Amino acid sequence: MTIFASHIHTIRSFLDQKNHDGSSREFEAEIPPAWPPAGPRDIVLGPDLALELGHPDDASLCFTVWTKEADLVRDGVITLIGPDIPETGSGRLPLGKIVLVRMEQGGEDDVYERYRDMDLTRFSLSLKGYMLRAASRHMREWSRISRDAVSGGFSFRTLGSALIHAVKAVDGIAAAEVVFITRSSDDVMALKDTAVHADRLVQAMNKMAAEMAADCGNCEYQDVCSDASEMKALRETLANRKAG
C-alpha cells in the first residue's frame, strides 16, 4: 500500500536537509528498552517535574504514516533534530514526533484497525518518570519527565526505543522508525501540511470502516480519496466485506 508514499518522501527530504545542515543525529533503538518500567502509568506531579514536551503554549505536532514498501522505513532508527532531554535538563521543549511504519504485505482491509492499534501504543508506554499528560485530536501531545528520570539519563533514544518496541508488537507491523523534533517551533511545524493531509486520509479510512455504505458524492473527504487509487481499492474491499 502506497497511500502515504508521497508523505514519506516529503519527510525524507526534510530529514536530508536537516542532516545536510548538521542539525540532526541518529540513534539505534534499544530493543527491548533498557529503561525501567513504571507500572500501568507513571504520574509526574509538579514538585517532581523537570521537563515538559509539547506544552499547550509551545508547538506540538505528532503523527504516524505507514507503507508496505521496504525501502521507505529504516527499522529501529531514531532521528533527533534539536536538543536532547539530558542536554536541556529543565523547562520546556516544542515537540515534533513522526512515526514511520512498514506493514506486512496483504490484509488491505484491516489497515485502519492496525493503525488504531499502533496509535493506542502511546497511551500504554510504561517508562519510569515519563507521563503522557494529554493527547488531542489535533495531532498534539503533551508529556512530562521527572527530575529523577532526567538525572538518570532519560533521553529521546529511551523514548523512541520504547515506542518502536510497542509499535512492532502490533500484529502485522514489520518495521518502525521515529523522528523527534525539538529544535524550534518552526522546525516542528515545518511538516504541518503533510501531517494534516495524512490525517485526512486516516479520517477517511475511519469513515469507510465505520459506515455500512459509502456516499462518496457527499463525503467531506472526497478530495483526498480521489487522489489515491489505493483509497478507492480499500473502499471497494470494505464494501465487499460488509456485503458478504
PDB file of N, CA, C and O in Angstrom, residues 7 61 189-198:
ATOM      1  N   HIS A   7       3.919  11.337   1.305  1.00  0.00           N
ATOM      2  CA  HIS A   7       4.159  11.964   2.604  1.00  0.00           C
ATOM      3  C   HIS A   7       5.529  11.549   3.149  1.00  0.00           C
ATOM      4  O   HIS A   7       6.275  12.378   3.682  1.00  0.00           O
ATOM      5  N   LEU A  61       3.422  18.658  17.219  1.00  0.00           N
ATOM      6  CA  LEU A  61       2.868  18.030  16.020  1.00  0.00           C
ATOM      7  C   LEU A  61       3.309  16.573  16.008  1.00  0.00           C
ATOM      8  O   LEU A  61       4.500  16.280  15.884  1.00  0.00           O
ATOM      9  N   MET A 189       6.759  22.657  13.120  1.00  0.00           N
ATOM     10  CA  MET A 189       5.591  22.876  12.273  1.00  0.00           C
ATOM     11  C   MET A 189       5.907  22.841  10.775  1.00  0.00           C
ATOM     12  O   MET A 189       5.009  23.025   9.947  1.00  0.00           O
ATOM     13  N   ALA A 190       7.156  22.568  10.419  1.00  0.00           N
ATOM     14  CA  ALA A 190       7.539  22.555   9.003  1.00  0.00           C
ATOM     15  C   ALA A 190       6.779  21.501   8.205  1.00  0.00           C
ATOM     16  O   ALA A 190       6.570  21.656   6.991  1.00  0.00           O
ATOM     17  N   LEU A 191       6.371  20.435   8.861  1.00  0.00           N
ATOM     18  CA  LEU A 191       5.664  19.344   8.177  1.00  0.00           C
ATOM     19  C   LEU A 191       4.168  19.347   8.488  1.00  0.00           C
ATOM     20  O   LEU A 191       3.490  18.330   8.315  1.00  0.00           O
ATOM     21  N   LYS A 192       3.640  20.482   8.922  1.00  0.00           N
ATOM     22  CA  LYS A 192       2.219  20.528   9.299  1.00  0.00           C
ATOM     23  C   LYS A 192       1.310  20.196   8.123  1.00  0.00           C
ATOM     24  O   LYS A 192       0.350  19.428   8.271  1.00  0.00           O
ATOM     25  N   ASP A 193       1.565  20.754   6.944  1.00  0.00           N
ATOM     26  CA  ASP A 193       0.706  20.467   5.787  1.00  0.00           C
ATOM     27  C   ASP A 193       0.706  18.981   5.468  1.00  0.00           C
ATOM     28  O   ASP A 193      -0.340  18.397   5.144  1.00  0.00           O
ATOM     29  N   THR A 194       1.886  18.364   5.548  1.00  0.00           N
ATOM     30  CA  THR A 194       1.992  16.920   5.317  1.00  0.00           C
ATOM     31  C   THR A 194       1.192  16.149   6.345  1.00  0.00           C
ATOM     32  O   THR A 194       0.466  15.197   6.016  1.00  0.00           O
ATOM     33  N   ALA A 195       1.299  16.563   7.607  1.00  0.00           N
ATOM     34  CA  ALA A 195       0.579  15.890   8.687  1.00  0.00           C
ATOM     35  C   ALA A 195      -0.929  16.026   8.525  1.00  0.00           C
ATOM     36  O   ALA A 195      -1.678  15.061   8.716  1.00  0.00           O
ATOM     37  N   VAL A 196      -1.399  17.222   8.180  1.00  0.00           N
ATOM     38  CA  VAL A 196      -2.832  17.458   8.029  1.00  0.00           C
ATOM     39  C   VAL A 196      -3.409  16.618   6.894  1.00  0.00           C
ATOM     40  O   VAL A 196      -4.482  16.010   7.023  1.00  0.00           O
ATOM     41  N   HIS A 197      -2.685  16.551   5.779  1.00  0.00           N
ATOM     42  CA  HIS A 197      -3.173  15.757   4.649  1.00  0.00           C
ATOM     43  C   HIS A 197      -3.204  14.273   5.016  1.00  0.00           C
ATOM     44  O   HIS A 197      -4.163  13.556   4.694  1.00  0.00           O
ATOM     45  N   ALA A 198      -2.153  13.811   5.704  1.00  0.00           N
ATOM     46  CA  ALA A 198      -2.130  12.413   6.134  1.00  0.00           C
ATOM     47  C   ALA A 198      -3.279  12.119   7.092  1.00  0.00           C
ATOM     48  O   ALA A 198      -3.922  11.061   7.017  1.00  0.00           O
TER      49      ALA A 198
END
